[in-house]
XYZ file of C-alpha atoms in Angstrom:
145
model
C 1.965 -41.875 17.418
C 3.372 -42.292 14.000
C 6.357 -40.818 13.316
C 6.826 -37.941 10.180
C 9.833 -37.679 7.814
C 11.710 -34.926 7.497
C 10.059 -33.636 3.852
C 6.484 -34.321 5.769
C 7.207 -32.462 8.536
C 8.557 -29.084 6.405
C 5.797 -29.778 4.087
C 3.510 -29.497 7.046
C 5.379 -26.594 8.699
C 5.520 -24.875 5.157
C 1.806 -24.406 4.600
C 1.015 -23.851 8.579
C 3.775 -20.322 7.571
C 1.632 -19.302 4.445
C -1.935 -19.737 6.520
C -0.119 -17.940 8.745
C 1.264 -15.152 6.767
C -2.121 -15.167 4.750
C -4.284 -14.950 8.175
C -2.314 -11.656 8.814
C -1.997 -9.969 5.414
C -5.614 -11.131 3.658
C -6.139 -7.427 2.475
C -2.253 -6.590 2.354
C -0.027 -6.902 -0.759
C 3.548 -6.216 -0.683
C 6.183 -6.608 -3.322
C 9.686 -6.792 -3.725
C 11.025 -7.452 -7.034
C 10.993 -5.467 -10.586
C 10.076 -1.891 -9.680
C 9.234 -0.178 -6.455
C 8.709 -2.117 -2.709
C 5.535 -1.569 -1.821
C 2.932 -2.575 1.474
C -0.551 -1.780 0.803
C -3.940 -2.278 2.531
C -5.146 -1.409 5.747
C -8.731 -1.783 5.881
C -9.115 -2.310 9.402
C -7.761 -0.994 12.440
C -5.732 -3.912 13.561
C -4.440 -4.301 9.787
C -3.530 -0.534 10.007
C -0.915 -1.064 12.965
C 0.577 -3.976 11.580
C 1.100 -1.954 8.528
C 2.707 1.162 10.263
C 4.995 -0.810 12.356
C 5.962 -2.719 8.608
C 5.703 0.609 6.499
C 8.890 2.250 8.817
C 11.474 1.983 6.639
C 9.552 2.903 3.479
C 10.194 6.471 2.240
C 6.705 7.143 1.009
C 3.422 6.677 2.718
C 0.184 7.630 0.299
C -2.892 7.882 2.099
C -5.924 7.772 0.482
C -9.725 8.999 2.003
C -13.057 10.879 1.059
C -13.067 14.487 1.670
C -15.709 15.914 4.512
C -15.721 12.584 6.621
C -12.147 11.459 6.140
C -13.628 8.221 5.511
C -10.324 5.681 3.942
C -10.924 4.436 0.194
C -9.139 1.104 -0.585
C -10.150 1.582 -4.490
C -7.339 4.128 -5.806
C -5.381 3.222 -8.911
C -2.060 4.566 -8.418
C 1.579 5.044 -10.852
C 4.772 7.016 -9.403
C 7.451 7.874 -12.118
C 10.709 9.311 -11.838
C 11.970 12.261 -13.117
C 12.624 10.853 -15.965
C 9.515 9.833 -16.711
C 10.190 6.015 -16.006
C 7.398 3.731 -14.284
C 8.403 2.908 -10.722
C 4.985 1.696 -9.473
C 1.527 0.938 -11.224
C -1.414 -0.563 -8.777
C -4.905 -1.143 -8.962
C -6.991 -0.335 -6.456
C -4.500 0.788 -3.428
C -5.348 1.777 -0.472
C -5.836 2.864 2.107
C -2.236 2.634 2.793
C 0.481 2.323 0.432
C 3.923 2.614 1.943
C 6.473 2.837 -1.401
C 10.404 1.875 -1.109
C 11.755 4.746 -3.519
C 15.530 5.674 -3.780
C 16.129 9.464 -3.086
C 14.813 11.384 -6.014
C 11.887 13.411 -7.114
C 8.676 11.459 -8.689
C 5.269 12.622 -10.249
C 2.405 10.387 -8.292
C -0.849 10.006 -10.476
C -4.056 8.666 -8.604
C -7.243 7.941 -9.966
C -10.528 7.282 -8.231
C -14.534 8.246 -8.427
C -13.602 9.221 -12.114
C -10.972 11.944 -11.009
C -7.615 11.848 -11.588
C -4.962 13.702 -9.527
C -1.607 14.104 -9.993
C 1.384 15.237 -7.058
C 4.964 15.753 -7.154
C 6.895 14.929 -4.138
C 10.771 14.320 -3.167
C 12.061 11.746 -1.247
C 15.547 11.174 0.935
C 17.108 8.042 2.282
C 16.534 7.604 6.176
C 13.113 9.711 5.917
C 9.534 9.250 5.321
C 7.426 11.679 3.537
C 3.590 11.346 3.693
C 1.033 12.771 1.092
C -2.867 12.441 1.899
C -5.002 12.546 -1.073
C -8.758 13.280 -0.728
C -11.706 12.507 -2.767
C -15.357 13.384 -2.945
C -17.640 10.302 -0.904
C -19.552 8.296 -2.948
C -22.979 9.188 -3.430
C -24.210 6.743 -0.897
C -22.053 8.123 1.791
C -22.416 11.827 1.307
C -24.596 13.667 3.613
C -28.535 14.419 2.662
């Protein structure tokens, strides 16, 4: 067997980590940089767990469904500002978990969806996670006859 360098071998190693981490998070974002941490997706059952198990240390978890069947909706745009009025998060189409990384403070959360807007206030604390369930009518082709 032919032996690899050391740059082939990490090379190969690298890209076996991101199919990997790819396999695992296809419908999962998660950010860490300008603005808020976030996790979002959870689509499917198994996708759900690994999100709750990542989303523990996250001080804000949005969940997002359809009124009547409690069905999830992955198709929410969401923004959280401060109290001063300052962007912390802006997302298109989130859901159906979003697990936010906010400092203690209180924000204003605005999500949009099957052309209604709502709009929540909500505190958070350091060490604690606060949850907030938003609901929206089904789409036509799910609502009951």
């Amino acid at each position: 067997m032919k032996r690899m360098g050391w740059r082939a071998t990490f090379a190969s190693a690298a890209v076996l980590a991101g199919l990997a981490g790819a396999a695992i998070g296809m419908a999962t974002a998660a950010q860490d940089g300008p603005g808020a941490a976030y996790l979002n997706g959870g689509a499917g059952e198994e996708e759900r767990q690994e999100l709750q198990q990542q989303g523990a240390g996250y001080t804000l978890l949005l969940r997002f469904a359809n009124r009547g069947s409690g069905a999830y909706r992955a198709d929410v745009d969401v923004e959280i500002r401060d109290a001063k009025g300052a962007a912390q998060l802006q997302l298109a189409q989130a859901g159906p978990l979003l697990y936010v990384r906010l400092p203690s403070g209180s924000y204003q959360i605005t999500a949009r969806a099957a052309g209604q807007t709502q709009t929540r206030r909500i505190s958070v604390a350091d060490g604690a996670q606060r949850e907030l369930v938003l609901y929206w009518a089904a789409p036509p082709d799910e609502q009951e006859p």
